[in-house]
Amino acid sequence: EIAIPSPAQWVLDKLNGAGHSAYVVGGCVRDSLLGLEPHDWDICTSARPEQVIDVFGAERVIPTGLKHGTVTVRENGESFEVTTFRVDGPYSDGRRPDSVRFSDDLIEDLMRRDFTVNAMAYHPAEGLIDPFGGREDIKGRLLRCVGDAYARFSEDALRILRAVRFSAVYGFRIGSYTRYAMATEARMLGGIAKERVGAEVRKLLAGRYAAVVVRENIAVLNVIIPYLQDILNCSQNNSYHYANVFEHTMDAMAASWREEVFPAEWADEYARAALFFHDFGKAAVKTCDEQGYEHFYGHPKVSAERVDEILRGLRMPNEYRRAVVQLVENHDATLYPSLPSARRWLLRLGEEQLRRLMKMQECDAAAHVASVHKKRFADLKTFSDCVDMVLTEASAFSLKQLAISGKDLLTIGYTQGPEIGKTLRSLLEDVVEGKLKNEKEALLSAAAGMR
Ligand code: ATP
Ligand code: MG
């Protein structure tokens, strides 16, 4: 049931052939037993890092984390992390062990790992090495710590968030003792390096079971996601919603996994993260009229500002942050179902982001009362057809695709400066609106006329 691809097999064979012992370990074993395709094959070995370098030759090996016993071996264009069996020393900064001790014992190496499902190794001749019952836990979809959950979480609090992440991605139920220890130790997450926290949050929001798992782990998430508590308590008594902001958010996230409505190729982590955050500013701008009808003046702008602040705080990559913030900012915008509107939106967001926005709006609409939901679905369908039509017209949608560049403007008497960008932009708008052909001559004569 564990099919090791040949480059990884080659790395194992080289190490085993040189008299060391080597296994595939951790995530790849877990994913294989789950019937999923592992995204990378990590290897653990009795060989010390210098010995690994000896086996493969220095030109194939990158000394990625020598101090922790990890090197990267290159084979056939792929990279494999090879880590010496080790026992972790104390964690004084809650980030990584201060020191590690290398070991000759695979079982010791498996003991330092976080969860039973992550603490299995596999060797083609020896089979599965599973000292803590990881295979049974995978069958029972159960996430448990290796050893005492309290001790493991106080060594490294990031494991608390990893538990939430694995639960959200694979649908594992978290064992009750592990869950109890998570709640008790959750505040320690505040001291964990933000980029480590951010990487887990990103994965967890993209998880198949995120909506359920977020609800079950609010106490943990409250420690690391500011403003989450606000939406939990935020009612929205108006005729569009049937639930408070948090319940609505969870329903919208769950909707993004309804295969029959939202085909898999539409789904992506940006839209899903944006769904989680889309109403984060609502509580801040809520007002109430005499009838008890609630309004949100300033949303979704305030939501977008808060999301930007949260994602910066979690040190998310700029590209991810900008995309998610832009989706949140526009999630309530009317995508008016007409060709000119489709052109304008393509120009504003680009095709990729616009498709995400449409997807997000469908999910959001699915979590509104039926009348809203039906109307929005119908309009989105028409809008989407308009987008497809516009895209087959093969006109330009970004400055890069425009048939002229700033250099061409210089040849007709423009001078270097902001005027160039402004002119190109305005030409692009005319092309997108269908007023001008995306051809060099037409563009140049239009540009000449603009001066
Ligand atoms: P994925 O790569 O799919 O995100 P993974 O389980 O492979 O999941 P990695 O971060 O790649 O996660 O770590 C590889 C292995 O190292 C894990 O399977 C686990 O055995 C161990 N591990 C990783 N992080 C920790 C940690 N904080 N504490 C203990 N063991 C850990
Ligand atoms: Mg991994």
Coordinates of C-alpha atoms and ligand atoms in Angstrom, one line a residue:
E1 CA 0.0 0.0 0.0
I2 CA 3.0 2.3 0.1
A3 CA 4.3 2.8 -3.4
I4 CA 7.6 4.7 -3.2
P5 CA 8.4 6.5 -6.4
S6 CA 11.7 5.5 -8.0
P7 CA 13.9 8.6 -7.2
A8 CA 13.0 8.2 -3.5
Q9 CA 13.6 4.5 -3.7
W10 CA 17.0 5.2 -5.2
V11 CA 17.9 7.4 -2.3
L12 CA 16.8 4.7 0.2
D13 CA 18.7 2.0 -1.7
K14 CA 21.9 4.0 -1.8
L15 CA 21.8 4.6 2.0
N16 CA 20.8 1.0 2.8
G17 CA 23.4 -0.3 0.4
A18 CA 26.1 1.7 2.1
G19 CA 25.4 -0.1 5.4
H20 CA 23.2 2.5 7.0
S21 CA 19.5 2.0 7.6
A22 CA 17.0 4.3 6.0
Y23 CA 13.2 4.7 5.9
V24 CA 10.6 6.9 4.4
V25 CA 8.9 8.6 7.3
G26 CA 6.1 11.0 8.5
G27 CA 3.7 12.7 6.2
C28 CA 4.4 10.5 3.1
V29 CA 3.6 7.3 5.1
R30 CA 0.5 8.9 6.6
D31 CA -0.7 10.2 3.2
S32 CA -0.1 6.8 1.5
L33 CA -2.1 5.0 4.1
L34 CA -4.9 7.5 3.6
G35 CA -4.9 6.7 -0.1
L36 CA -3.6 10.1 -1.0
E37 CA -0.6 11.1 -3.1
P38 CA 2.2 12.4 -0.9
H39 CA 3.6 15.7 -1.9
D40 CA 7.1 14.9 -0.7
W41 CA 9.0 11.9 0.5
D42 CA 11.0 12.5 3.7
I43 CA 13.7 10.0 4.6
C44 CA 15.2 9.3 8.0
T45 CA 18.4 7.4 8.5
S46 CA 21.0 6.1 10.9
A47 CA 23.7 7.8 8.8
R48 CA 25.1 11.1 10.2
P49 CA 24.9 14.1 7.9
E50 CA 28.6 13.8 7.0
Q51 CA 28.0 10.1 6.1
V52 CA 25.0 11.1 3.9
I53 CA 27.2 13.6 2.1
D54 CA 29.8 10.8 1.7
V55 CA 27.2 8.4 0.2
F56 CA 25.8 10.8 -2.4
G57 CA 28.8 13.2 -3.0
A58 CA 28.9 16.8 -2.0
E59 CA 27.6 18.0 -5.4
R60 CA 24.3 16.3 -4.9
V61 CA 23.7 17.4 -1.3
I62 CA 22.6 20.7 0.1
P63 CA 23.4 21.1 3.8
T64 CA 19.9 22.6 4.6
G65 CA 19.8 22.1 8.4
L66 CA 23.1 20.4 9.4
K67 CA 22.6 21.3 13.1
H68 CA 19.3 19.4 13.2
G69 CA 20.7 16.6 11.1
T70 CA 18.9 17.5 7.8
V71 CA 20.4 17.6 4.4
T72 CA 18.6 17.8 1.0
V73 CA 19.6 15.2 -1.6
R74 CA 18.9 15.9 -5.3
E75 CA 18.0 13.2 -7.6
N76 CA 16.5 13.4 -11.1
G77 CA 15.4 17.0 -10.6
E78 CA 13.7 16.2 -7.3
S79 CA 14.7 17.0 -3.7
F80 CA 14.6 14.7 -0.7
E81 CA 15.1 15.7 2.9
V82 CA 17.2 13.2 4.6
T83 CA 17.3 13.5 8.4
T84 CA 19.5 11.6 10.8
F85 CA 17.6 9.7 13.6
R86 CA 17.5 12.2 16.4
V87 CA 16.2 13.0 19.9
D88 CA 15.1 16.6 20.4
G89 CA 16.6 18.6 23.3
P90 CA 14.5 21.2 25.3
Y91 CA 12.7 23.9 23.4
S92 CA 13.6 27.1 25.2
D93 CA 12.2 29.5 22.5
G94 CA 9.1 27.4 21.5
R95 CA 10.5 27.3 18.0
R96 CA 13.0 24.6 17.6
P97 CA 14.9 22.4 19.9
D98 CA 18.0 24.2 21.3
S99 CA 20.0 21.1 20.5
V100 CA 19.4 17.6 19.1
R101 CA 21.2 14.4 19.9
F102 CA 21.7 12.0 17.0
S103 CA 20.6 8.4 17.6
D104 CA 21.0 5.0 16.0
D105 CA 17.5 4.0 17.0
L106 CA 14.6 4.5 14.6
I107 CA 12.1 4.1 17.5
E108 CA 13.7 7.1 19.4
D109 CA 13.3 9.1 16.2
L110 CA 9.6 8.2 15.9
M111 CA 9.0 9.1 19.6
R112 CA 10.0 12.8 19.0
R113 CA 7.3 13.2 16.4
D114 CA 4.0 14.9 17.1
F115 CA 1.1 12.5 16.4
T116 CA 0.7 8.8 16.0
V117 CA -0.3 9.2 12.4
N118 CA 2.9 11.1 11.7
A119 CA 5.1 8.7 13.6
M120 CA 5.3 5.8 11.2
A121 CA 8.2 4.8 9.0
Y122 CA 8.3 2.4 6.1
H123 CA 11.1 0.2 4.7
P124 CA 10.6 -1.9 1.5
A125 CA 12.0 -5.0 3.2
E126 CA 10.9 -4.5 6.8
G127 CA 7.5 -3.1 6.0
L128 CA 5.6 -0.6 8.2
I129 CA 7.2 0.5 11.5
D130 CA 4.4 1.7 13.7
P131 CA 5.2 1.6 17.4
F132 CA 2.3 3.9 18.5
G133 CA -0.7 2.5 16.6
G134 CA -0.7 5.1 13.8
R135 CA -2.3 2.8 11.3
E136 CA -5.2 2.0 13.6
D137 CA -5.6 5.7 14.2
I138 CA -5.7 6.4 10.5
K139 CA -8.4 3.7 10.1
G140 CA -10.4 5.3 13.0
R141 CA -9.6 8.8 11.8
L142 CA -8.2 9.7 15.2
L143 CA -5.5 12.2 16.0
R144 CA -3.5 11.5 19.1
C145 CA -0.2 12.8 20.4
V146 CA 2.8 10.5 20.7
G147 CA 3.3 10.3 24.5
D148 CA 1.8 12.7 26.9
A149 CA -0.2 15.4 25.1
Y150 CA 0.6 18.1 27.8
A151 CA 4.3 17.5 27.6
R152 CA 4.3 17.5 23.8
F153 CA 2.4 20.7 23.6
S154 CA 4.5 22.5 26.2
E155 CA 7.6 21.5 24.3
D156 CA 6.3 23.0 21.1
A157 CA 2.9 24.8 21.1
L158 CA 2.8 24.9 17.4
R159 CA 1.7 21.2 17.6
I160 CA -1.6 22.5 19.0
L161 CA -2.3 24.3 15.7
R162 CA -0.9 21.4 13.7
A163 CA -3.5 19.2 15.3
V164 CA -6.2 21.7 14.2
R165 CA -4.7 21.7 10.7
F166 CA -4.6 17.9 10.3
S167 CA -8.1 17.7 11.6
A168 CA -9.3 20.3 9.1
V169 CA -7.5 18.8 6.2
Y170 CA -8.1 15.1 6.8
G171 CA -11.2 15.1 8.9
F172 CA -9.5 13.4 11.9
R173 CA -11.4 13.6 15.2
I174 CA -9.0 14.8 17.9
G175 CA -8.7 12.4 20.8
S176 CA -10.3 13.7 23.9
Y177 CA -7.2 13.8 26.0
T178 CA -5.3 15.5 23.3
R179 CA -8.1 18.0 22.9
Y180 CA -8.2 18.7 26.6
A181 CA -4.4 19.4 26.6
M182 CA -4.8 21.6 23.5
A183 CA -7.4 23.8 25.2
T184 CA -5.3 24.1 28.4
E185 CA -2.0 24.9 26.5
A186 CA -3.6 27.1 23.8
R187 CA -2.4 30.4 25.2
M188 CA 1.2 29.2 24.6
L189 CA 0.6 29.7 20.9
G190 CA 1.0 33.4 21.4
G191 CA 4.7 32.9 21.8
I192 CA 5.2 30.9 18.6
A193 CA 7.0 32.5 15.6
K194 CA 4.3 34.2 13.5
E195 CA 5.3 32.7 10.2
R196 CA 5.1 29.2 11.5
V197 CA 1.6 30.0 12.8
G198 CA 0.7 31.6 9.5
A199 CA 1.7 28.6 7.5
E200 CA -0.6 26.4 9.5
V201 CA -3.5 28.8 9.3
R202 CA -3.2 28.9 5.6
K203 CA -3.3 25.2 5.3
L204 CA -6.1 24.8 7.7
L205 CA -8.4 27.3 6.0
A206 CA -8.0 25.4 2.8
G207 CA -9.0 22.1 4.5
R208 CA -12.0 20.1 3.5
Y209 CA -13.3 20.0 7.1
A210 CA -12.4 23.6 8.0
A211 CA -15.9 24.8 8.8
V212 CA -16.5 22.0 11.3
V213 CA -13.0 22.2 12.8
V214 CA -12.9 25.9 13.2
R215 CA -16.1 25.7 15.3
E216 CA -14.7 22.9 17.4
N217 CA -11.4 24.8 18.0
I218 CA -12.5 28.4 18.6
A219 CA -10.6 28.6 21.9
V220 CA -7.3 27.8 20.1
L221 CA -8.0 30.0 17.1
N222 CA -8.9 32.9 19.3
V223 CA -5.4 33.0 20.6
I224 CA -3.9 33.6 17.1
I225 CA -6.6 35.2 15.0
P226 CA -7.6 38.7 16.2
Y227 CA -11.3 39.8 15.8
L228 CA -12.5 36.2 15.5
Q229 CA -14.3 36.6 18.8
D230 CA -16.1 39.7 17.4
I231 CA -17.9 37.8 14.6
L232 CA -18.9 35.0 17.0
N233 CA -21.0 37.4 18.9
C234 CA -22.3 39.4 16.0
S235 CA -26.0 39.0 15.2
Q236 CA -27.4 40.2 11.9
N237 CA -31.1 40.8 12.1
N238 CA -32.1 41.6 8.6
S239 CA -34.0 40.0 5.8
Y240 CA -30.9 38.5 4.0
H241 CA -29.5 36.3 6.6
Y242 CA -30.8 33.4 8.6
A243 CA -27.8 33.1 11.0
N244 CA -25.3 35.3 12.9
V245 CA -22.1 36.3 11.2
F246 CA -20.0 33.3 12.5
E247 CA -22.7 30.7 11.6
H248 CA -23.1 32.3 8.2
T249 CA -19.3 32.3 7.6
M250 CA -19.1 28.6 8.5
D251 CA -22.0 27.8 6.1
A252 CA -20.3 29.8 3.3
M253 CA -17.1 27.9 3.8
A254 CA -18.9 24.5 3.9
A255 CA -20.7 25.5 0.6
S256 CA -17.3 25.8 -1.1
W257 CA -17.0 22.0 -0.8
R258 CA -20.4 21.1 -2.4
E259 CA -19.0 19.2 -5.4
E260 CA -22.2 19.3 -7.4
V261 CA -22.5 23.0 -7.2
F262 CA -18.8 24.0 -7.0
P263 CA -16.6 21.7 -9.2
A264 CA -13.2 20.9 -7.7
E265 CA -11.3 22.9 -10.3
W266 CA -13.0 26.1 -9.1
A267 CA -12.0 25.6 -5.5
D268 CA -8.8 27.3 -4.3
E269 CA -7.2 28.3 -1.1
Y270 CA -7.5 32.0 -1.8
A271 CA -11.3 32.0 -2.2
R272 CA -11.6 29.7 0.8
A273 CA -9.4 32.0 3.0
A274 CA -11.4 35.0 1.8
L275 CA -14.6 33.2 2.7
F276 CA -13.4 32.7 6.3
F277 CA -12.4 36.3 6.6
H278 CA -15.1 38.0 4.5
D279 CA -17.2 39.4 7.3
F280 CA -14.4 40.1 9.9
G281 CA -15.2 43.8 10.1
K282 CA -18.9 43.5 10.5
A283 CA -19.1 43.8 14.2
A284 CA -17.0 47.0 14.1
V285 CA -19.5 48.9 11.8
K286 CA -22.8 47.5 13.0
T287 CA -25.7 49.9 13.6
C288 CA -29.3 49.3 14.5
D289 CA -32.4 51.2 13.4
E290 CA -35.6 51.7 15.4
Q291 CA -37.1 48.6 13.9
G292 CA -34.2 46.5 15.2
Y293 CA -33.0 46.0 11.7
E294 CA -29.2 45.8 11.6
H295 CA -27.0 47.6 9.1
F296 CA -23.2 47.5 8.4
Y297 CA -22.0 50.8 7.2
G298 CA -18.4 50.7 6.0
H299 CA -18.3 46.9 5.6
P300 CA -16.6 45.3 3.5
K301 CA -13.9 48.0 3.5
V302 CA -13.4 47.6 7.2
S303 CA -13.4 43.8 6.8
A304 CA -10.7 44.2 4.2
E305 CA -8.6 46.4 6.5
R306 CA -8.8 43.9 9.3
V307 CA -7.9 41.0 7.1
D308 CA -4.9 42.9 5.8
E309 CA -3.8 43.5 9.4
I310 CA -4.4 39.9 10.4
L311 CA -2.5 38.5 7.4
R312 CA 0.4 40.9 7.9
G313 CA 0.5 39.9 11.6
L314 CA 0.8 36.3 10.5
R315 CA 3.6 37.1 8.1
M316 CA 1.7 35.7 5.1
P317 CA 3.5 36.1 1.8
N318 CA 2.5 39.4 0.1
E319 CA 1.0 37.7 -2.9
Y320 CA -1.4 35.6 -0.7
R321 CA -2.3 38.6 1.5
R322 CA -3.0 40.9 -1.4
A323 CA -5.2 38.3 -3.2
V324 CA -7.2 37.5 -0.2
V325 CA -7.7 41.1 0.8
Q326 CA -8.8 42.0 -2.7
L327 CA -11.4 39.2 -2.6
V328 CA -12.7 40.3 0.8
E329 CA -12.9 43.9 -0.3
N330 CA -15.0 43.0 -3.4
H331 CA -17.0 40.1 -2.0
D332 CA -20.2 42.2 -1.9
A333 CA -19.7 44.1 -5.1
T334 CA -22.5 43.7 -7.7
L335 CA -21.2 41.7 -10.7
Y336 CA -23.8 43.2 -13.0
P337 CA -24.5 40.5 -15.7
S338 CA -23.6 42.3 -18.9
L339 CA -20.7 42.3 -21.3
P340 CA -19.4 45.8 -20.4
S341 CA -19.5 44.9 -16.7
A342 CA -17.7 41.6 -17.4
R343 CA -15.0 43.6 -19.3
R344 CA -14.6 46.1 -16.5
W345 CA -14.2 43.4 -13.9
L346 CA -11.7 41.5 -15.9
L347 CA -9.7 44.6 -16.3
R348 CA -9.9 45.4 -12.5
L349 CA -9.1 41.9 -11.2
G350 CA -7.7 39.8 -14.0
E351 CA -9.2 36.5 -14.9
E352 CA -7.8 34.4 -12.1
Q353 CA -9.0 36.7 -9.3
L354 CA -12.3 37.4 -11.0
R355 CA -13.0 33.6 -11.1
R356 CA -12.2 33.4 -7.5
L357 CA -14.5 36.2 -6.7
M358 CA -17.4 34.6 -8.6
K359 CA -16.8 31.4 -6.8
M360 CA -16.7 33.2 -3.5
Q361 CA -19.9 35.1 -4.2
E362 CA -21.7 31.8 -5.0
C363 CA -20.6 30.3 -1.7
D364 CA -21.6 33.5 0.2
A365 CA -24.9 33.5 -1.6
A366 CA -25.5 29.9 -0.7
A367 CA -25.4 30.9 3.0
H368 CA -28.1 33.6 2.6
V369 CA -31.9 33.2 2.7
A370 CA -33.3 31.4 -0.3
S371 CA -34.6 34.4 -2.2
V372 CA -31.3 36.2 -2.1
H373 CA -29.4 33.1 -2.9
K374 CA -31.6 32.2 -6.0
K375 CA -31.3 35.7 -7.5
R376 CA -27.6 35.9 -7.0
F377 CA -27.0 32.5 -8.4
A378 CA -28.9 33.4 -11.6
D379 CA -27.1 36.7 -12.0
L380 CA -23.7 35.1 -11.4
K381 CA -24.4 32.4 -14.0
T382 CA -25.2 35.1 -16.6
F383 CA -22.2 37.2 -15.5
S384 CA -20.0 34.1 -15.8
D385 CA -21.2 33.5 -19.3
C386 CA -20.4 37.1 -20.2
V387 CA -16.9 36.7 -18.8
D388 CA -16.4 33.6 -21.0
M389 CA -17.7 35.5 -24.0
V390 CA -15.4 38.5 -23.4
L391 CA -12.4 36.1 -23.0
T392 CA -13.1 34.5 -26.3
E393 CA -13.0 37.9 -28.0
A394 CA -9.2 37.8 -27.5
S395 CA -8.8 41.4 -26.6
A396 CA -6.2 42.7 -24.2
F397 CA -6.8 42.7 -20.4
S398 CA -3.5 43.8 -19.0
L399 CA -0.9 46.3 -20.0
K400 CA 1.4 43.5 -20.9
Q401 CA -1.0 42.2 -23.5
L402 CA -1.5 45.7 -25.0
A403 CA -0.1 45.8 -28.6
I404 CA 2.1 48.8 -27.7
S405 CA 4.4 49.7 -24.8
G406 CA 5.8 52.8 -23.3
K407 CA 8.8 52.6 -25.7
D408 CA 6.4 53.0 -28.7
L409 CA 4.9 56.2 -27.1
L410 CA 8.4 57.7 -26.8
T411 CA 8.8 57.3 -30.6
I412 CA 5.7 59.5 -31.2
G413 CA 6.9 62.3 -29.0
Y414 CA 5.8 61.3 -25.4
T415 CA 8.5 62.0 -22.8
Q416 CA 9.5 59.7 -19.9
G417 CA 7.2 60.1 -16.9
P418 CA 3.8 59.4 -15.4
E419 CA 2.0 60.5 -18.5
I420 CA 3.1 57.3 -20.3
G421 CA 1.5 55.0 -17.7
K422 CA -1.7 57.0 -17.7
T423 CA -1.9 56.9 -21.5
L424 CA -1.4 53.2 -21.7
R425 CA -4.0 52.6 -19.0
S426 CA -6.5 54.7 -20.8
L427 CA -5.8 52.9 -24.1
L428 CA -6.3 49.6 -22.4
E429 CA -9.6 50.7 -21.0
D430 CA -10.8 51.6 -24.5
V431 CA -9.6 48.3 -25.8
V432 CA -11.4 46.4 -23.0
E433 CA -14.6 48.5 -23.6
G434 CA -14.5 47.6 -27.3
K435 CA -13.9 51.2 -28.4
L436 CA -10.5 50.6 -29.8
K437 CA -8.8 47.6 -31.6
N438 CA -5.7 46.1 -29.9
E439 CA -3.5 46.8 -32.9
K440 CA -0.3 48.8 -32.9
E441 CA -1.4 51.4 -35.5
A442 CA -4.8 52.0 -34.1
L443 CA -3.3 52.4 -30.6
L444 CA -0.6 54.8 -31.7
S445 CA -2.9 57.1 -33.6
A446 CA -5.3 57.1 -30.6
A447 CA -2.3 57.9 -28.3
A448 CA -1.3 60.8 -30.6
G449 CA -4.7 62.2 -30.4
M450 CA -4.7 62.1 -26.6
R451 CA -1.9 64.6 -26.2
Ligands
ATP1 P1 2.7 18.1 5.3 O1 4.0 18.1 4.8 O2 1.6 17.4 4.6 O3 2.3 19.5 5.7 P2 3.9 16.6 7.4 O4 3.4 15.7 8.5 O5 4.8 16.0 6.4 O6 2.7 17.3 6.7 P3 6.1 18.4 8.0 O7 6.0 19.7 8.6 O8 6.5 18.2 6.6 O9 4.6 17.8 8.1 O10 6.9 17.4 9.0 C1 7.3 16.1 8.6 C2 7.3 15.2 9.8 O11 8.0 15.8 10.9 C3 5.9 15.1 10.4 O12 5.1 14.1 9.8 C4 6.2 14.8 11.9 O13 6.5 13.4 12.0 C5 7.4 15.6 12.2 N1 7.1 16.9 12.7 C6 6.9 18.1 12.0 N2 6.7 19.1 12.8 C7 6.7 18.6 14.1 C8 6.6 19.2 15.3 N3 6.3 20.5 15.5 N4 6.7 18.4 16.4 C9 7.0 17.1 16.3 N5 7.1 16.5 15.1 C10 7.0 17.2 14.0
MG2 MG 5.9 17.0 4.8

